[in-house]
CSV table of C-alpha atoms and ligand atoms in Angstrom, one decimal:
chain,number,residue,atom,x,y,z
A,1,UNK,CA,-15.8,16.2,19.7
A,2,UNK,CA,-18.2,17.2,22.6
A,3,UNK,CA,-15.3,19.0,24.5
A,4,UNK,CA,-14.5,20.9,21.3
A,5,UNK,CA,-18.2,21.8,21.0
A,6,UNK,CA,-18.3,23.1,24.6
A,7,UNK,CA,-15.2,25.0,24.3
A,8,UNK,CA,-16.1,26.8,21.1
A,9,UNK,CA,-19.9,27.3,21.7
A,10,UNK,CA,-19.8,28.1,25.4
A,11,UNK,CA,-16.5,29.3,26.5
A,12,UNK,CA,-15.3,31.0,23.4
A,13,UNK,CA,-18.4,32.3,21.9
A,14,UNK,CA,-18.0,35.9,23.4
A,15,UNK,CA,-14.6,36.5,22.6
A,16,UNK,CA,-15.3,35.2,19.0
A,17,UNK,CA,-18.2,37.4,18.8
A,18,UNK,CA,-16.1,40.4,19.6
A,19,UNK,CA,-13.2,39.6,17.5
A,20,UNK,CA,-15.6,39.1,14.4
A,21,UNK,CA,-17.5,42.5,15.2
A,22,UNK,CA,-14.0,44.3,15.5
A,23,UNK,CA,-13.0,42.9,12.2
A,24,UNK,CA,-16.3,43.7,10.5
A,25,UNK,CA,-16.3,47.2,11.6
A,26,UNK,CA,-12.7,47.8,10.5
A,27,UNK,CA,-13.4,46.1,7.2
A,28,UNK,CA,-16.6,48.2,6.6
A,29,UNK,CA,-14.6,51.3,7.3
A,30,UNK,CA,-12.0,50.5,4.9
A,31,UNK,CA,-14.7,49.8,2.1
A,32,UNK,CA,-16.4,53.0,2.8
A,33,UNK,CA,-13.2,54.8,2.7
A,34,UNK,CA,-12.5,53.4,-0.8
A,35,UNK,CA,-15.9,54.2,-2.0
A,36,UNK,CA,-16.2,57.8,-0.4
A,37,UNK,CA,-16.7,59.6,-3.8
A,38,UNK,CA,-18.5,56.8,-5.5
A,39,UNK,CA,-22.2,56.9,-6.6
A,40,UNK,CA,-22.9,53.8,-4.6
A,41,UNK,CA,-21.9,55.1,-1.3
A,42,UNK,CA,-25.6,55.4,-0.1
A,43,UNK,CA,-26.3,51.8,-1.2
A,44,UNK,CA,-23.2,50.6,0.6
A,45,UNK,CA,-24.1,52.4,3.9
A,46,UNK,CA,-27.7,50.9,3.6
A,47,UNK,CA,-26.2,47.6,3.1
A,48,UNK,CA,-23.9,47.9,6.2
A,49,UNK,CA,-26.8,49.2,8.4
A,50,UNK,CA,-29.3,46.5,7.4
A,51,UNK,CA,-27.0,43.5,7.0
A,52,UNK,CA,-24.2,44.3,9.4
A,53,UNK,CA,-25.9,46.4,12.0
A,54,UNK,CA,-23.2,49.1,11.6
A,55,UNK,CA,-24.4,52.6,11.8
A,56,UNK,CA,-22.3,55.2,9.9
A,57,UNK,CA,-21.9,58.9,9.8
A,58,UNK,CA,-19.5,60.8,7.6
A,59,UNK,CA,-18.4,64.2,8.5
A,60,UNK,CA,-16.6,66.9,6.3
A,61,UNK,CA,-14.8,69.8,7.7
A,62,UNK,CA,-16.4,72.1,5.2
A,63,UNK,CA,-20.0,70.7,5.1
A,64,UNK,CA,-20.3,69.3,8.7
A,65,UNK,CA,-22.2,66.1,8.2
A,66,UNK,CA,-22.2,64.6,4.7
A,67,UNK,CA,-24.1,61.4,4.8
A,68,UNK,CA,-25.5,59.1,7.5
A,69,UNK,CA,-27.4,56.0,8.0
A,70,UNK,CA,-28.9,54.4,11.0
A,71,UNK,CA,-29.6,50.7,11.8
A,72,UNK,CA,-31.8,51.4,14.7
A,73,UNK,CA,-33.1,54.0,16.8
A,74,UNK,CA,-30.4,53.6,19.7
A,75,UNK,CA,-27.7,54.3,17.2
A,76,UNK,CA,-24.8,55.4,19.3
A,77,UNK,CA,-23.2,57.5,16.6
A,78,UNK,CA,-26.3,59.3,16.0
A,79,UNK,CA,-26.8,60.0,19.7
A,80,UNK,CA,-23.5,61.9,19.9
A,81,UNK,CA,-23.5,65.7,20.4
A,82,UNK,CA,-21.6,68.1,18.1
A,83,UNK,CA,-19.0,68.4,21.1
A,84,UNK,CA,-18.5,64.6,21.5
A,85,UNK,CA,-18.0,64.4,17.7
A,86,UNK,CA,-15.4,67.2,17.8
A,87,UNK,CA,-13.6,65.3,20.8
A,88,UNK,CA,-13.6,62.1,18.8
A,89,UNK,CA,-12.1,63.9,15.7
A,90,UNK,CA,-9.4,65.4,17.9
A,91,UNK,CA,-8.5,62.1,19.6
A,92,UNK,CA,-8.4,60.3,16.2
A,93,UNK,CA,-6.1,63.0,14.8
A,94,UNK,CA,-3.9,62.5,17.7
A,95,UNK,CA,-3.7,58.7,17.2
A,96,UNK,CA,-2.8,58.8,13.6
A,97,UNK,CA,-6.2,59.3,12.1
A,98,UNK,CA,-7.9,56.2,13.6
A,99,UNK,CA,-9.7,55.6,16.7
A,100,UNK,CA,-11.1,52.3,18.0
A,101,UNK,CA,-13.2,52.3,21.3
A,102,UNK,CA,-15.6,50.4,23.2
A,103,UNK,CA,-18.2,52.6,24.9
A,104,UNK,CA,-21.0,51.9,27.4
A,105,UNK,CA,-24.0,54.0,26.6
A,106,UNK,CA,-26.9,54.6,29.1
A,107,UNK,CA,-30.3,55.6,27.8
A,108,UNK,CA,-33.6,56.0,29.5
A,109,UNK,CA,-36.6,53.9,28.2
A,110,UNK,CA,-40.0,54.8,28.8
A,111,UNK,CA,-42.7,52.2,29.1
A,112,UNK,CA,-46.5,52.6,29.1
A,113,UNK,CA,-48.2,50.1,31.6
A,114,UNK,CA,-51.9,50.0,30.5
A,115,UNK,CA,-54.4,49.6,33.0
A,116,UNK,CA,-58.1,48.5,32.8
A,117,UNK,CA,-59.2,52.0,33.2
A,118,UNK,CA,-57.3,54.2,30.8
A,119,UNK,CA,-57.2,56.8,33.4
A,120,UNK,CA,-55.0,54.7,35.6
A,121,UNK,CA,-52.4,53.9,33.0
A,122,UNK,CA,-48.8,54.6,34.2
A,123,UNK,CA,-45.5,55.3,32.5
A,124,UNK,CA,-42.3,53.9,33.9
A,125,UNK,CA,-38.8,54.6,32.9
A,126,UNK,CA,-35.8,52.2,32.9
A,127,UNK,CA,-32.2,52.9,32.4
A,128,UNK,CA,-30.9,50.7,29.6
A,129,UNK,CA,-27.1,50.1,29.2
A,130,UNK,CA,-25.7,49.3,25.9
A,131,UNK,CA,-22.1,48.4,24.8
A,132,UNK,CA,-21.1,49.8,21.6
A,133,UNK,CA,-17.9,49.6,19.3
A,134,UNK,CA,-16.9,52.8,18.1
A,135,UNK,CA,-14.5,53.3,15.1
A,136,UNK,CA,-13.5,56.6,13.7
A,137,UNK,CA,-11.0,57.3,10.8
A,138,UNK,CA,-10.0,60.5,9.6
A,139,UNK,CA,-9.2,60.7,5.7
A,140,UNK,CA,-7.6,63.6,4.1
A,141,UNK,CA,-9.2,64.4,0.7
A,142,UNK,CA,-7.4,65.5,-2.4
A,143,UNK,CA,-8.3,69.2,-1.8
A,144,UNK,CA,-6.5,69.0,1.6
A,145,UNK,CA,-9.8,69.1,3.7
A,146,UNK,CA,-10.5,66.2,6.3
A,147,UNK,CA,-13.4,63.8,6.3
A,148,UNK,CA,-14.1,61.7,9.3
A,149,UNK,CA,-15.9,58.2,8.8
A,150,UNK,CA,-17.6,57.5,12.2
A,151,UNK,CA,-18.9,53.9,12.7
A,152,UNK,CA,-20.7,52.2,15.6
A,153,UNK,CA,-22.0,48.9,16.2
A,154,UNK,CA,-24.0,47.6,19.1
A,155,UNK,CA,-22.5,44.6,21.0
A,156,UNK,CA,-25.4,42.6,21.8
A,157,UNK,CA,-24.9,40.5,25.0
A,158,UNK,CA,-24.4,36.8,24.2
A,159,UNK,CA,-25.1,35.4,27.7
A,160,UNK,CA,-28.6,34.5,26.9
A,161,UNK,CA,-27.4,32.7,23.5
A,162,UNK,CA,-24.8,31.0,25.6
A,163,UNK,CA,-27.5,29.6,28.2
A,164,UNK,CA,-29.6,28.3,25.1
A,165,UNK,CA,-26.5,26.7,23.7
A,166,UNK,CA,-25.7,25.1,27.0
A,167,UNK,CA,-29.2,23.5,27.3
A,168,UNK,CA,-28.8,22.3,23.7
A,169,UNK,CA,-25.3,20.9,24.3
A,170,UNK,CA,-26.5,19.0,27.4
A,171,UNK,CA,-29.0,17.3,25.2
A,172,UNK,CA,-26.6,16.6,22.3
A,173,UNK,CA,-24.1,15.2,24.9
A,174,UNK,CA,-26.6,12.9,26.4
A,175,UNK,CA,-27.9,11.7,23.0
A,176,UNK,CA,-24.1,11.3,21.6
A,177,UNK,CA,-23.3,9.4,24.7
A,178,UNK,CA,-26.2,6.9,24.3
A,179,UNK,CA,-25.5,6.6,20.5
A,180,UNK,CA,-21.8,6.0,21.1
A,181,UNK,CA,-22.7,3.3,23.7
A,182,UNK,CA,-24.9,1.4,21.2
A,183,UNK,CA,-22.5,1.9,18.4
A,184,UNK,CA,-19.7,0.5,20.6
A,185,UNK,CA,-21.6,-2.4,21.3
A,186,UNK,CA,-22.4,-3.1,17.8
A,187,UNK,CA,-18.8,-2.6,16.6
A,188,UNK,CA,-17.4,-4.8,19.3
A,189,UNK,CA,-19.9,-7.6,18.5
A,190,UNK,CA,-19.2,-7.5,14.8
A,191,UNK,CA,-15.7,-6.3,14.5
A,192,UNK,CA,-13.8,-6.6,17.7
A,193,UNK,CA,-14.8,-10.1,18.5
A,194,UNK,CA,-14.0,-11.7,15.1
A,195,UNK,CA,-10.6,-9.8,15.3
A,196,UNK,CA,-9.8,-11.2,18.8
A,197,UNK,CA,-10.8,-14.6,17.6
A,198,UNK,CA,-8.6,-14.2,14.4
A,199,UNK,CA,-5.7,-13.1,16.7
A,200,UNK,CA,-6.1,-16.2,18.9
A,201,UNK,CA,-6.1,-18.5,15.7
A,202,UNK,CA,-3.0,-16.6,14.3
A,203,UNK,CA,-1.1,-17.5,17.6
A,204,UNK,CA,-2.0,-21.1,17.1
A,205,UNK,CA,-0.7,-20.9,13.6
A,206,UNK,CA,2.5,-19.4,14.8
A,207,UNK,CA,2.9,-22.5,17.1
A,208,UNK,CA,2.6,-24.7,14.1
A,209,UNK,CA,-1.0,-25.8,14.1
A,210,UNK,CA,-1.7,-25.4,10.2
A,211,UNK,CA,-4.9,-27.0,10.5
A,212,UNK,CA,-6.6,-23.9,12.1
A,213,UNK,CA,-9.4,-22.3,10.3
A,214,UNK,CA,-10.1,-18.5,10.5
A,215,UNK,CA,-13.6,-17.6,11.2
A,216,UNK,CA,-14.9,-15.1,8.5
A,217,UNK,CA,-16.7,-12.1,10.1
A,218,UNK,CA,-19.5,-10.2,8.7
A,219,UNK,CA,-17.5,-7.2,7.7
A,220,UNK,CA,-15.6,-7.3,4.5
A,221,UNK,CA,-12.3,-6.2,5.9
A,222,UNK,CA,-12.5,-9.0,8.6
A,223,UNK,CA,-13.6,-11.7,6.1
A,224,UNK,CA,-10.8,-10.6,3.7
A,225,UNK,CA,-8.2,-10.9,6.5
A,226,UNK,CA,-9.6,-14.3,7.6
A,227,UNK,CA,-9.5,-15.5,3.9
A,228,UNK,CA,-5.9,-14.4,3.4
A,229,UNK,CA,-4.9,-15.9,6.8
A,230,UNK,CA,-6.7,-19.2,5.6
A,231,UNK,CA,-4.6,-19.1,2.4
A,232,UNK,CA,-1.4,-18.4,4.4
A,233,UNK,CA,-2.1,-21.3,6.7
A,234,UNK,CA,-2.7,-23.6,3.7
A,235,UNK,CA,0.5,-22.4,1.9
A,236,UNK,CA,2.5,-22.7,5.2
A,237,UNK,CA,1.2,-26.3,5.7
A,238,UNK,CA,2.3,-27.0,2.1
A,239,UNK,CA,5.7,-25.5,2.8
A,240,UNK,CA,6.0,-27.6,6.0
A,241,UNK,CA,5.2,-30.8,4.1
A,242,UNK,CA,7.6,-29.9,1.4
A,243,UNK,CA,10.3,-29.1,4.0
A,244,UNK,CA,9.7,-32.5,5.7
A,245,UNK,CA,9.8,-34.3,2.3
A,246,UNK,CA,13.0,-32.6,1.3
A,247,UNK,CA,14.8,-33.6,4.7
A,248,UNK,CA,13.6,-37.0,4.3
A,249,UNK,CA,14.6,-37.1,0.6
A,250,UNK,CA,18.1,-35.7,1.3
A,251,UNK,CA,18.7,-38.1,4.2
A,252,UNK,CA,17.6,-41.0,2.0
A,253,UNK,CA,19.7,-39.9,-1.0
A,254,UNK,CA,22.7,-39.3,1.3
A,255,UNK,CA,22.3,-42.6,3.3
A,256,UNK,CA,22.2,-44.9,0.3
A,257,UNK,CA,25.8,-44.1,-1.1
A,258,UNK,CA,27.1,-43.8,2.6
A,259,UNK,CA,25.7,-47.3,3.4
A,260,UNK,CA,27.3,-48.6,0.2
A,261,UNK,CA,30.7,-46.9,1.0
A,262,UNK,CA,30.7,-48.2,4.5
A,263,UNK,CA,29.4,-51.8,3.4
A,264,UNK,CA,32.1,-52.2,0.8
A,265,UNK,CA,34.8,-50.8,2.9
A,266,UNK,CA,34.0,-53.2,5.8
A,267,UNK,CA,33.8,-56.1,3.4
A,268,UNK,CA,37.4,-55.2,1.9
A,269,UNK,CA,38.7,-54.9,5.6
A,270,UNK,CA,37.2,-58.1,6.8
A,271,UNK,CA,37.5,-60.3,3.7
A,272,UNK,CA,41.0,-60.0,2.2
A,273,UNK,CA,39.9,-61.5,-1.1
A,274,UNK,CA,37.5,-58.8,-1.7
A,275,UNK,CA,39.9,-56.0,-2.0
A,276,UNK,CA,39.4,-55.9,-5.8
A,277,UNK,CA,39.7,-52.9,-8.0
A,278,UNK,CA,36.1,-53.4,-8.9
A,279,UNK,CA,34.9,-53.1,-5.2
A,280,UNK,CA,37.1,-50.0,-4.9
A,281,UNK,CA,35.5,-48.5,-8.0
A,282,UNK,CA,32.3,-48.9,-6.4
A,283,UNK,CA,33.3,-47.1,-3.3
A,284,UNK,CA,34.9,-44.3,-5.6
A,285,UNK,CA,31.6,-44.2,-7.7
A,286,UNK,CA,29.4,-44.0,-4.6
A,287,UNK,CA,31.8,-41.3,-3.3
A,288,UNK,CA,31.4,-39.3,-6.6
A,289,UNK,CA,27.7,-39.6,-6.4
A,290,UNK,CA,27.7,-38.2,-2.9
A,291,UNK,CA,29.8,-35.2,-4.0
A,292,UNK,CA,27.6,-34.7,-7.1
A,293,UNK,CA,24.6,-34.8,-4.7
A,294,UNK,CA,26.0,-32.3,-2.3
A,295,UNK,CA,27.2,-30.0,-5.2
A,296,UNK,CA,23.5,-30.1,-6.7
A,297,UNK,CA,21.9,-29.3,-3.3
A,298,UNK,CA,24.4,-26.4,-2.7
A,299,UNK,CA,23.8,-25.2,-6.4
A,300,UNK,CA,20.1,-25.3,-5.9
A,301,UNK,CA,20.1,-23.5,-2.5
A,302,UNK,CA,22.3,-20.8,-3.9
A,303,UNK,CA,19.9,-20.3,-7.0
A,304,UNK,CA,17.0,-20.2,-4.6
A,305,UNK,CA,18.6,-17.7,-2.4
A,306,UNK,CA,19.4,-15.6,-5.5
A,307,UNK,CA,23.0,-15.5,-4.9
A,308,UNK,CA,24.0,-17.2,-8.3
A,309,UNK,CA,24.9,-14.7,-10.8
A,310,UNK,CA,25.4,-15.2,-14.5
A,311,UNK,CA,28.6,-14.5,-16.4
A,312,UNK,CA,27.1,-14.2,-19.9
A,313,UNK,CA,29.2,-14.0,-23.0
A,314,UNK,CA,28.5,-13.9,-26.8
A,315,UNK,CA,28.8,-17.7,-27.8
A,316,UNK,CA,27.9,-20.1,-30.5
A,317,UNK,CA,25.1,-22.2,-29.2
A,318,UNK,CA,25.5,-24.4,-32.1
A,319,UNK,CA,29.1,-25.1,-31.3
A,320,UNK,CA,28.1,-25.8,-27.6
A,321,UNK,CA,25.4,-28.2,-28.6
A,322,UNK,CA,27.6,-29.9,-31.0
A,323,UNK,CA,30.4,-30.4,-28.4
A,324,UNK,CA,28.2,-31.8,-25.9
A,325,UNK,CA,26.6,-34.2,-28.2
A,326,UNK,CA,29.9,-35.5,-29.3
A,327,UNK,CA,31.2,-35.9,-25.8
A,328,UNK,CA,27.9,-37.7,-24.6
A,329,UNK,CA,28.0,-39.9,-27.8
A,330,UNK,CA,31.4,-41.1,-26.8
A,331,UNK,CA,30.5,-41.8,-23.3
A,332,UNK,CA,27.3,-43.8,-24.2
A,333,UNK,CA,28.0,-45.5,-27.6
A,334,UNK,CA,29.3,-48.6,-26.0
A,335,UNK,CA,25.9,-49.0,-24.3
A,336,UNK,CA,24.3,-48.8,-27.8
A,337,UNK,CA,23.0,-45.3,-27.5
A,338,UNK,CA,22.7,-43.0,-30.6
A,339,UNK,CA,22.8,-39.2,-29.7
A,340,UNK,CA,22.3,-37.0,-32.9
A,341,UNK,CA,22.3,-33.2,-33.2
A,342,UNK,CA,20.4,-31.5,-36.1
A,343,UNK,CA,20.7,-27.7,-37.1
A,344,UNK,CA,20.2,-25.6,-40.2
A,345,UNK,CA,22.7,-22.7,-39.2
A,346,UNK,CA,25.2,-21.5,-36.8
A,347,UNK,CA,23.4,-19.3,-34.1
A,348,UNK,CA,24.9,-17.2,-31.5
A,349,UNK,CA,23.3,-16.2,-28.1
A,350,UNK,CA,24.3,-14.1,-25.1
A,351,UNK,CA,24.4,-16.7,-22.2
A,352,UNK,CA,26.6,-18.2,-19.4
A,353,UNK,CA,28.3,-21.0,-21.4
A,354,UNK,CA,29.0,-23.1,-18.3
A,355,UNK,CA,25.5,-22.9,-16.9
A,356,UNK,CA,23.9,-23.5,-20.1
A,357,UNK,CA,25.9,-26.5,-20.7
A,358,UNK,CA,24.7,-27.8,-17.3
A,359,UNK,CA,21.1,-27.5,-18.6
A,360,UNK,CA,21.9,-29.3,-21.9
A,361,UNK,CA,23.9,-32.0,-20.0
A,362,UNK,CA,20.9,-32.5,-17.6
A,363,UNK,CA,18.3,-32.7,-20.4
A,364,UNK,CA,20.5,-35.2,-22.5
A,365,UNK,CA,21.4,-37.2,-19.4
A,366,UNK,CA,17.7,-37.5,-18.4
A,367,UNK,CA,16.8,-38.5,-22.1
A,368,UNK,CA,19.6,-41.1,-21.9
A,369,UNK,CA,18.4,-42.3,-18.3
A,370,UNK,CA,14.8,-42.5,-18.9
A,371,UNK,CA,14.8,-44.2,-22.4
A,372,UNK,CA,16.5,-47.4,-21.7
A,373,UNK,CA,14.8,-49.6,-24.3
A,374,UNK,CA,14.8,-47.2,-27.4
A,375,UNK,CA,18.2,-45.7,-27.2
A,376,UNK,CA,17.7,-42.9,-29.6
A,377,UNK,CA,18.2,-39.3,-28.3
A,378,UNK,CA,17.8,-36.4,-30.8
A,379,UNK,CA,18.8,-32.8,-30.2
A,380,UNK,CA,17.4,-30.0,-32.4
A,381,UNK,CA,18.2,-26.4,-32.9
A,382,UNK,CA,15.5,-24.4,-34.7
A,383,UNK,CA,15.1,-20.7,-35.3
A,384,UNK,CA,11.7,-19.3,-34.5
A,385,UNK,CA,11.5,-15.5,-35.3
A,386,UNK,CA,14.1,-13.7,-32.9
A,387,UNK,CA,14.5,-17.0,-30.8
A,388,UNK,CA,16.3,-20.1,-31.0
A,389,UNK,CA,14.7,-23.2,-29.8
A,390,UNK,CA,16.7,-26.1,-28.4
A,391,UNK,CA,14.9,-29.6,-28.1
A,392,UNK,CA,16.0,-32.8,-26.5
A,393,UNK,CA,13.8,-35.6,-27.7
A,394,UNK,CA,13.7,-39.1,-26.5
A,395,UNK,CA,11.5,-42.2,-27.3
A,396,UNK,CA,11.1,-43.3,-23.7
A,397,UNK,CA,8.0,-43.8,-21.6
A,398,UNK,CA,7.1,-40.0,-21.3
A,399,UNK,CA,5.6,-38.5,-18.3
A,400,UNK,CA,2.1,-38.9,-17.1
A,401,UNK,CA,0.2,-35.5,-17.8
A,402,UNK,CA,-0.8,-34.9,-14.1
A,403,UNK,CA,2.9,-35.2,-13.1
A,404,UNK,CA,4.2,-32.7,-15.7
A,405,UNK,CA,3.9,-29.8,-13.5
A,406,UNK,CA,5.9,-31.3,-10.7
A,407,UNK,CA,8.9,-32.6,-12.5
A,408,UNK,CA,10.6,-29.1,-12.3
A,409,UNK,CA,10.2,-29.3,-8.3
A,410,UNK,CA,13.1,-30.2,-6.1
A,411,UNK,CA,13.6,-33.8,-5.4
A,412,UNK,CA,10.5,-34.8,-7.5
A,413,UNK,CA,10.6,-38.2,-9.2
A,414,UNK,CA,7.7,-39.5,-11.2
A,415,UNK,CA,8.4,-43.0,-10.5
A,416,UNK,CA,10.1,-43.8,-7.3
A,417,UNK,CA,10.2,-47.5,-7.7
A,418,UNK,CA,12.9,-46.9,-10.5
A,419,UNK,CA,14.9,-45.0,-8.0
A,420,UNK,CA,17.5,-47.8,-7.5
A,421,UNK,CA,17.8,-48.4,-11.2
A,422,UNK,CA,18.1,-45.0,-12.4
A,423,UNK,CA,20.8,-42.7,-10.6
A,424,UNK,CA,18.7,-39.5,-10.3
A,425,UNK,CA,18.6,-37.2,-7.3
A,426,UNK,CA,15.4,-35.3,-8.5
A,427,UNK,CA,17.4,-32.1,-8.6
A,428,UNK,CA,18.5,-32.0,-12.2
A,429,UNK,CA,15.4,-30.3,-13.8
A,430,UNK,CA,15.0,-28.0,-10.7
A,431,UNK,CA,18.6,-26.6,-11.2
A,432,UNK,CA,18.0,-26.4,-15.0
A,433,UNK,CA,14.8,-24.5,-14.4
A,434,UNK,CA,16.5,-22.0,-12.0
A,435,UNK,CA,19.4,-21.5,-14.7
A,436,UNK,CA,16.8,-20.9,-17.6
A,437,UNK,CA,14.8,-18.4,-15.4
A,438,UNK,CA,18.1,-16.5,-14.8
A,439,UNK,CA,18.4,-16.3,-18.7
A,440,UNK,CA,14.8,-15.1,-18.9
A,441,UNK,CA,14.4,-18.2,-21.2
A,442,UNK,CA,11.0,-19.9,-22.0
A,443,UNK,CA,11.2,-23.6,-21.2
A,444,UNK,CA,9.0,-26.7,-21.1
A,445,UNK,CA,8.2,-30.2,-22.1
A,446,UNK,CA,6.0,-32.0,-24.7
A,447,UNK,CA,5.4,-35.5,-23.8
A,448,UNK,CA,3.3,-38.3,-25.2
A,449,UNK,CA,3.0,-41.3,-22.8
A,450,UNK,CA,4.8,-44.4,-24.3
A,451,UNK,CA,6.0,-42.3,-27.2
A,452,UNK,CA,8.7,-40.1,-25.5
A,453,UNK,CA,9.3,-36.7,-24.4
A,454,UNK,CA,10.7,-33.5,-25.8
A,455,UNK,CA,12.2,-31.0,-23.3
A,456,UNK,CA,12.8,-27.5,-24.8
A,457,UNK,CA,13.9,-24.0,-24.1
A,458,UNK,CA,14.1,-20.9,-26.1
A,459,UNK,CA,16.7,-18.0,-26.0
A,460,UNK,CA,16.8,-14.8,-27.9
A,461,UNK,CA,19.3,-14.9,-30.8
A,462,UNK,CA,22.2,-12.8,-30.5
A,463,UNK,CA,22.7,-10.7,-33.8
A,464,UNK,CA,26.2,-10.6,-35.1
B,501,ADP,P1,16.5,-37.0,-11.9
B,501,ADP,O1,17.8,-36.7,-11.1
B,501,ADP,O2,15.6,-37.8,-11.0
B,501,ADP,O3,16.6,-37.2,-13.2
B,501,ADP,P2,15.2,-34.5,-12.6
B,501,ADP,O4,14.9,-33.3,-12.0
B,501,ADP,O5,16.3,-34.4,-13.7
B,501,ADP,O6,15.8,-35.5,-11.5
B,501,ADP,O7,14.0,-35.1,-13.2
B,501,ADP,C1,12.9,-35.3,-12.5
B,501,ADP,C2,11.8,-36.3,-12.7
B,501,ADP,O8,11.3,-36.1,-14.1
B,501,ADP,C3,12.5,-37.5,-12.9
B,501,ADP,O9,12.5,-38.3,-11.9
B,501,ADP,C4,11.8,-38.3,-14.0
B,501,ADP,O10,10.8,-39.0,-13.5
B,501,ADP,C5,11.2,-37.2,-14.7
B,501,ADP,N1,11.9,-37.1,-16.1
B,501,ADP,C6,13.0,-36.1,-16.3
B,501,ADP,N2,13.2,-36.3,-17.6
B,501,ADP,C7,12.5,-37.3,-18.1
B,501,ADP,C8,12.6,-37.9,-19.5
B,501,ADP,N3,13.3,-37.5,-20.5
B,501,ADP,N4,11.6,-39.0,-19.7
B,501,ADP,C9,10.7,-39.4,-18.7
B,501,ADP,N5,10.8,-38.9,-17.4
B,501,ADP,C10,11.6,-37.8,-17.2
């Protein structure tokens, strides 16, 4: 800023001033030309003389001088002799009617030097040089006669102004530098230091230190940055915890069937009497469990990566629910389960049949698994305005209220002590949730401890 100030106010002041003067005098001449026959001409000339220091004389071929104004006594155009004016007129005519020139005018100034005794007062004369811009324009009037507008304006020397400005600028430069230094110290204390600290803490966070706390500075932006980073650190630490938990869960879930398979196979190899179909069935069951688990993990990761796409079709939801209920009933009736399906009408939806049946299978499977004492599972299909609501109700132990929000998470199991008893991976509801989200369906669970749970989801009804 200081350099710009110096350049414009000191180095370029004079050229700027000259350009502006030139522009002024040309603009004045054009306005006067337009108003040559106007009643306002005198006022206009007065305005230029007083406000713009432009002296004007207008000559007519027939009447010699028409009108003139003078800004000051040293007006250049008014000091010109008739011969000089004629010469200007001729030169203007030769150069297409316009003449622009810079002239140095020398005049003698007399000065009275008073003395104590009046008799001895002296008069001294000094020669004063002035620079003037001269502008002449010859205008041909409608009658064919010429008029010449002659303008002059004194170019005041700017060197004294430049000197004053220089002194001012030196002061401004000194004050600005001192103020900038003070400001720089304040800014570095209040903004830069907290940012440097934040940067150091961020590096530690990147190295895996999630307990780091970001210091909040005095400024809102720095405080907000620290707050966001603190939040990010907290979330990262949660994600890290979840990652560890998932790895330990997966390894645990994989290890159990593998141990069983290896154990039974070794037993059958070493003890010939143990090569029974029952033991073989255990190995097959455990291998199937492994396959299902790996399938679930793959499914879930593809849902989470967003690579799973739906293949929706117009389908009868009622038919699907009825089919699944029948199949499940057959599978569980020897264990004493009663699975019922109630609906009032046949309802169609636009959904991915295979994936939707995966959800229903999962909900019924959970209801069967988690209500071992009361073996009643009820499936309802209800119309709610434009939506259909599917409910799977069991009369099992229910879910503790504080655990409800976690059951849709990967690998989450409410009661891990029942793990051995119930064949669950903790992935079923998470997969169901992802499928329902893909369908834009609402879903949830209503549960009453010791009275059972109702898992539900809602889909828009497809109009026939
Ligand atoms: P899992 O394979 O263990 O069943 P899910 O994701 O299907 O995994 O379920 C997560 C957890 O939610 C289960 O471990 C269980 O604790 C709880 N849960 C799910 N369905 C029911 C239900 N009908 N009754 C009680 N608890 C349930």
